[in-house]
Coordinates of N, CA and C in Angstrom, one line a residue:
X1 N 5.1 40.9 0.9 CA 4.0 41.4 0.2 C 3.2 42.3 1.1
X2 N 2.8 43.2 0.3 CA 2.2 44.5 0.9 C 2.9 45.5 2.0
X3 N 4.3 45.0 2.2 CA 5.1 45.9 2.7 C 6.5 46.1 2.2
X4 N 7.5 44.9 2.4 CA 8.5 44.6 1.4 C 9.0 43.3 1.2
X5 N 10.0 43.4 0.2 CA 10.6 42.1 0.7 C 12.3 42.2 0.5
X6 N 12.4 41.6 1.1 CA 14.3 42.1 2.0 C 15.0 40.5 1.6
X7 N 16.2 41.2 1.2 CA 16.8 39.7 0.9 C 18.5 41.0 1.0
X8 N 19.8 39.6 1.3 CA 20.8 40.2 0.9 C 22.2 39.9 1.7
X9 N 21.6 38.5 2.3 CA 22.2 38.0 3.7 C 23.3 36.9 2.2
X10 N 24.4 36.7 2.6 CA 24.6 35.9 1.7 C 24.5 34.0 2.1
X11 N 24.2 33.7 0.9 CA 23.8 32.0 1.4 C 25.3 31.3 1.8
X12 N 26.7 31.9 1.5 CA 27.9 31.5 2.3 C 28.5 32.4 3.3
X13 N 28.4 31.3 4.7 CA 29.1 32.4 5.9 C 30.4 33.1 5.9
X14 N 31.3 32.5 4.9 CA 32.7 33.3 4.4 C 32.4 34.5 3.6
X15 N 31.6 34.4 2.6 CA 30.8 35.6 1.8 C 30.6 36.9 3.1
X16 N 29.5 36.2 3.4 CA 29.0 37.3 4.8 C 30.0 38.0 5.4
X17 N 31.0 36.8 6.0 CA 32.1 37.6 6.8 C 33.1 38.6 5.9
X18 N 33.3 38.2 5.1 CA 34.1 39.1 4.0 C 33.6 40.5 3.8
X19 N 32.5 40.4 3.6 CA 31.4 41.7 2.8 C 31.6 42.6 4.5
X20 N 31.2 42.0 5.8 CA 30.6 42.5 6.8 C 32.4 43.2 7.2
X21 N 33.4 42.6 7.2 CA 34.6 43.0 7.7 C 34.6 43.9 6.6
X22 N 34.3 45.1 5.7 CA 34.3 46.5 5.1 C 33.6 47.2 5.5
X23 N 33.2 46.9 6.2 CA 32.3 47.7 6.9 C 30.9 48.7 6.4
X24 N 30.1 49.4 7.3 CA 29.2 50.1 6.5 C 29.5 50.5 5.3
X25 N 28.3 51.0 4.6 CA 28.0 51.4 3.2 C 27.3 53.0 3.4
X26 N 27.8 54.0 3.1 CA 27.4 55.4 3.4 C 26.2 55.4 2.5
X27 N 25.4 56.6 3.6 CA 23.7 56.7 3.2 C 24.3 57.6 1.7
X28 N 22.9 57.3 0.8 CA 22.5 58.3 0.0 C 21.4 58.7 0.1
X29 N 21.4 60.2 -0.6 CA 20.7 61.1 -0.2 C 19.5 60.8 -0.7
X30 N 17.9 61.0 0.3 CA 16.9 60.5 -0.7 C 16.1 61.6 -1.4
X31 N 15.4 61.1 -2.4 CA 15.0 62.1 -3.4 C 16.1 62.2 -4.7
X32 N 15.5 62.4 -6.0 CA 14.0 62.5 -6.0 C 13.1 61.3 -5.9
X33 N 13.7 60.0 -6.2 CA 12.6 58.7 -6.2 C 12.3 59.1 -4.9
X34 N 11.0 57.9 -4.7 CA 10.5 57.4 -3.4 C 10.2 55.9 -3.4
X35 N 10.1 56.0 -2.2 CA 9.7 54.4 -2.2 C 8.6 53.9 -2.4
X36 N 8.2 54.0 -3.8 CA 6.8 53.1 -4.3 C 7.1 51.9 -4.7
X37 N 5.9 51.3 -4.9 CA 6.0 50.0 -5.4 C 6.8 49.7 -6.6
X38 N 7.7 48.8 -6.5 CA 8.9 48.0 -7.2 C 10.0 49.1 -7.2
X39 N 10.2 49.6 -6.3 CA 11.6 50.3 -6.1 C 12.5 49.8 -5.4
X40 N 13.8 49.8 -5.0 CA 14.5 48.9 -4.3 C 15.7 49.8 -3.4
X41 N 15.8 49.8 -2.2 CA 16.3 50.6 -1.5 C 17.1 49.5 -0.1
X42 N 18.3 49.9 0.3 CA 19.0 49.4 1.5 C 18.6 49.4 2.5
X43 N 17.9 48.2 3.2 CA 18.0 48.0 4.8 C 18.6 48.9 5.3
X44 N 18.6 49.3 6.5 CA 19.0 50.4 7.7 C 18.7 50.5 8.7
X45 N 19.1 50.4 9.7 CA 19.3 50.5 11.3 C 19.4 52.1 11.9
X46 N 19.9 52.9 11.0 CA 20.1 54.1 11.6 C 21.1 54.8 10.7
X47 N 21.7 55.9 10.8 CA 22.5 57.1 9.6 C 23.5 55.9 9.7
X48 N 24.1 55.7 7.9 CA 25.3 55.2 7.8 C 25.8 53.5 8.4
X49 N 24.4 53.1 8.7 CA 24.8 51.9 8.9 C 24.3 50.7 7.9
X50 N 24.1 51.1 6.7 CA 24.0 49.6 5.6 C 24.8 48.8 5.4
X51 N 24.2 47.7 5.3 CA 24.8 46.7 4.8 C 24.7 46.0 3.5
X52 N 25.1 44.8 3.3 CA 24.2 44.2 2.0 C 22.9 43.8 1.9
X53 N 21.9 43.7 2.5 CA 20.7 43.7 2.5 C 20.0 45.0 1.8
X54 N 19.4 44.4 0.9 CA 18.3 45.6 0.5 C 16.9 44.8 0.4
X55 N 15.5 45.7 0.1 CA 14.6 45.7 0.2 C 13.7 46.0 -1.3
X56 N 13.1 45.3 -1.6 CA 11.8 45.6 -2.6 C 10.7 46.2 -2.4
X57 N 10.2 46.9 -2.3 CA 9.3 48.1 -2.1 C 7.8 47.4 -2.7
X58 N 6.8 46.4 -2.1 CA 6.1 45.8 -2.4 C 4.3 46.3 -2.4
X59 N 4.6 47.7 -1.6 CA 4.0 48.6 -1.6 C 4.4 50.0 -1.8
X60 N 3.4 51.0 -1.8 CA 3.7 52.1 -1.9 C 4.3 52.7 -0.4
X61 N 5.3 52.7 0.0 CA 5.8 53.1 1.0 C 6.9 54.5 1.3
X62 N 6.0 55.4 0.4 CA 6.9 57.2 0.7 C 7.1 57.6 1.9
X63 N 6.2 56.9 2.7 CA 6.8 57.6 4.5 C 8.2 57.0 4.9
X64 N 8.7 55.6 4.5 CA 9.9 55.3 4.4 C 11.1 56.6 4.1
X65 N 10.6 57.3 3.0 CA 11.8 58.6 2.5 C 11.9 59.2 3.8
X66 N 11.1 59.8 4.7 CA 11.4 60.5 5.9 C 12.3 60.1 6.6
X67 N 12.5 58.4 6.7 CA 13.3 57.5 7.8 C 14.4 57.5 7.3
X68 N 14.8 57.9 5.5 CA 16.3 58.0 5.1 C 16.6 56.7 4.4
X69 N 15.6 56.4 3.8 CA 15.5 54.7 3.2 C 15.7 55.3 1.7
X70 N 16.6 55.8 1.0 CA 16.7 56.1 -0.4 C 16.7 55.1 -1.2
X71 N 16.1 55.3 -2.5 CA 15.5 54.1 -3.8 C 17.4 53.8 -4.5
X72 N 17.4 53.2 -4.6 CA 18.6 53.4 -5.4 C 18.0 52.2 -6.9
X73 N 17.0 51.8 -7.2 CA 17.0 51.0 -8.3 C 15.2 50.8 -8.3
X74 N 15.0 50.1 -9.2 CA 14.1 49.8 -9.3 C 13.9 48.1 -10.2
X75 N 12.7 47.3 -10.3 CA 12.5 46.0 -10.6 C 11.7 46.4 -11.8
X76 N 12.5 45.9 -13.1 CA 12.1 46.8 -14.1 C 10.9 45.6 -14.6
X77 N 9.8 46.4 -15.6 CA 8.8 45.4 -15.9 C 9.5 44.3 -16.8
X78 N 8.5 43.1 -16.7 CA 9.0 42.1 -17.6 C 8.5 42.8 -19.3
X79 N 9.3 41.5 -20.0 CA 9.3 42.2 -21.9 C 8.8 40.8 -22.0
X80 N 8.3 40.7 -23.2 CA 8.0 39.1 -23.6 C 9.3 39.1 -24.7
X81 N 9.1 37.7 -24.2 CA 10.6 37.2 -24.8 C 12.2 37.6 -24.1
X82 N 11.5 38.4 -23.4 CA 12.7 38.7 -22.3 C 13.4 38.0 -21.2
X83 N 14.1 38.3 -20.7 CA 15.2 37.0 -20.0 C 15.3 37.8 -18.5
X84 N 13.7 38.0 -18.0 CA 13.3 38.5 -16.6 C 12.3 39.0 -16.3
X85 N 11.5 38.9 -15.2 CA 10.5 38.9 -14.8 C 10.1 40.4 -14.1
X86 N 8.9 40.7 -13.9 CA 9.1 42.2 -13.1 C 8.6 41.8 -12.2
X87 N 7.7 42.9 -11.6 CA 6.6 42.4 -10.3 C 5.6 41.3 -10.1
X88 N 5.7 41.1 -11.0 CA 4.5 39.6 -11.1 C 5.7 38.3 -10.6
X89 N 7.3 38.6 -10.5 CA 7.4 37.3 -9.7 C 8.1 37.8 -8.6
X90 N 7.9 39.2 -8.3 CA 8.2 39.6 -6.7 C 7.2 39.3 -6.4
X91 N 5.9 39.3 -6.4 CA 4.1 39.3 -6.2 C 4.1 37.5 -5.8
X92 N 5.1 36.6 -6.4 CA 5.4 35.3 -6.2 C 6.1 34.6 -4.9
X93 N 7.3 35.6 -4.5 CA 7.6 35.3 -3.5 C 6.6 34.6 -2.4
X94 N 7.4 33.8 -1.7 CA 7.0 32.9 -0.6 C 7.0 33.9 1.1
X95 N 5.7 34.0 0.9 CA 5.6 35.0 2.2 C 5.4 34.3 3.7
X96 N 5.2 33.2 3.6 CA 4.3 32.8 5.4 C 5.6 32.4 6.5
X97 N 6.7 32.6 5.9 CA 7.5 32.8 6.9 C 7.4 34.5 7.7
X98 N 7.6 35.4 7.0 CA 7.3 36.4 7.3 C 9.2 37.0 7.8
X99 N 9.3 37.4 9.1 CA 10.4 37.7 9.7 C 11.3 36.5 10.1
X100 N 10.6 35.9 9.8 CA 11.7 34.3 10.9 C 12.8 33.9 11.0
X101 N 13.1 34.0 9.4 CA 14.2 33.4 9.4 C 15.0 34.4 10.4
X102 N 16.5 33.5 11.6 CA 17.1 34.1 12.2 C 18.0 35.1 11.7
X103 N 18.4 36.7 11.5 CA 19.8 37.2 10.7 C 21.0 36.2 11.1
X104 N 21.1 36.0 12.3 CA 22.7 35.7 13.0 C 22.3 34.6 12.8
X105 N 21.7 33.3 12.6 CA 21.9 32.2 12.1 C 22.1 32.0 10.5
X106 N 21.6 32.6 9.7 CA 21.5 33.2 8.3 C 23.5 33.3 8.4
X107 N 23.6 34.2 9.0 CA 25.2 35.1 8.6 C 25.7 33.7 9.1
X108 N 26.0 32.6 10.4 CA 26.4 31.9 10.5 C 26.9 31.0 9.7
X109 N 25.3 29.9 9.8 CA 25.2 28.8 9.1 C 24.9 28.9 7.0
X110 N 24.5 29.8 6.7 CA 24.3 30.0 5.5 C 23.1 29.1 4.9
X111 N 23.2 28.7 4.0 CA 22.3 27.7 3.1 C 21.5 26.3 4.2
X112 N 22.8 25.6 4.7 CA 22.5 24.7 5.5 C 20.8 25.7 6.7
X113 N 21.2 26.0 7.4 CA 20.1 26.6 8.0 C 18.7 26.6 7.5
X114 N 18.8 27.9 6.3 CA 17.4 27.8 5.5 C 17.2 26.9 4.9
X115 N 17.9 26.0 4.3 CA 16.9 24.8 3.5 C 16.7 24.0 4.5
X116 N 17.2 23.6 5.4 CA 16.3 22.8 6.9 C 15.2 23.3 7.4
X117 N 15.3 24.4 7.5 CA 14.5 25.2 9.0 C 13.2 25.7 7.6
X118 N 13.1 26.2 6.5 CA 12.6 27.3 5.8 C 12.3 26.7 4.2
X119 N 12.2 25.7 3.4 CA 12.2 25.0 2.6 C 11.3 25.0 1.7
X120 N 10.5 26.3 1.7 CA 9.7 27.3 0.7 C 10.1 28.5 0.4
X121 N 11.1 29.1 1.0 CA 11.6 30.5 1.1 C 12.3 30.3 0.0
X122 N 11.6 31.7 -0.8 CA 12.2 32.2 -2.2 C 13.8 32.3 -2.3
X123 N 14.3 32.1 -3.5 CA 15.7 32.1 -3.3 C 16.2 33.0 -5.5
X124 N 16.9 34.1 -5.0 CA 16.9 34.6 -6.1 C 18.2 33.7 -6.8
X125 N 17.8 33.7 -8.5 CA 18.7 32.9 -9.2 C 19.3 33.7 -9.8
X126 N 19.2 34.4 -10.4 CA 19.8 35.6 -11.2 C 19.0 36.6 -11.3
X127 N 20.5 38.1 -11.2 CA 19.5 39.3 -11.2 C 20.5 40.3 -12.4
X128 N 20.0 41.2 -12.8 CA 21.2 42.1 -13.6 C 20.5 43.1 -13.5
X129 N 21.8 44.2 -13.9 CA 21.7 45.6 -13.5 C 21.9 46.6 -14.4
X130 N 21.2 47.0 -14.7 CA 21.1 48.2 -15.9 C 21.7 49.3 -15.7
X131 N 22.6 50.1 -17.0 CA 23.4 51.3 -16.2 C 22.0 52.6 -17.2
X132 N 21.7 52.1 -17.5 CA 20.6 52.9 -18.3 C 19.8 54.0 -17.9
X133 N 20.3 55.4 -17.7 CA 20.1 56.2 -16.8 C 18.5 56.8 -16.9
X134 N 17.8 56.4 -18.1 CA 16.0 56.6 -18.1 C 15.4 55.3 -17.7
X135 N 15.8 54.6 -17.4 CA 15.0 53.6 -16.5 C 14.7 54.1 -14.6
X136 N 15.5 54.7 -14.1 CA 15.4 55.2 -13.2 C 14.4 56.6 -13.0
X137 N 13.8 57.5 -14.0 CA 13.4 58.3 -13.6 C 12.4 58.9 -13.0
X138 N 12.1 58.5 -12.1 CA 11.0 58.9 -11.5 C 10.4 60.0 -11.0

């Protein structure tokens, strides 16, 4: 909250290893979105190095676009009666861990780790994906 929130490690170490042995994920080009609040864009280390981790955009963060952090989605608003929530339950997430959790114990041990060590940390149940080309317009 107020910067982002990152998730995308998988909770099984075979998963992880699987995904990680294909190696990076080539940048896309950013623009025209930006990285405002409830947009969703890939972790990055430097050109061409993503992985499965992405990021929720929990603020308005356009100086991000300079670094090469392109939006590729966004956290669409909730509907009533609808079957998902928008920012009001990213706004939920469990923040007071902060960075802690370890990545290389995460990719290791999986599930076992965080529910020991981390036992408030948010855990996504279901997500779906819209091919709906006006929901992205920004």
């Amino acid at each position: 909250p107020g910067f982002i929130s990152q998730f995308g490690i998988s909770s099984s170490p075979e998963v992880t290893r699987l995904w990680s042995s294909m190696g990076p994920i080539p940048d896309d080009p950013v623009g025209p979105a930006s990285n405002v609040r409830g947009t969703v864009s890939f972790a990055t280390s430097g050109k061409n190095t993503r992985t499965t981790q992405v990021f929720i955009n929990t603020a308005d963060n356009e100086y991000l676009d300079d670094q090469g952090f392109a939006p590729i989605g966004e956290v669409l608003p909730s509907v009533e009666g609808g079957s998902y929530g928008g920012m009001e339950v990213v706004d939920q997430f469990y923040e007071g861990y902060r960075e802690k959790p370890n990545q290389e114990r995460m990719r290791e041990e999986g599930d076992a780790y965080l529910e020991e060590d981390f036992p408030m940390l948010s855990y996504f149940v279901r997500a779906e994906f819209s091919e709906q080309d006006e929901i992205f317009q920004r």
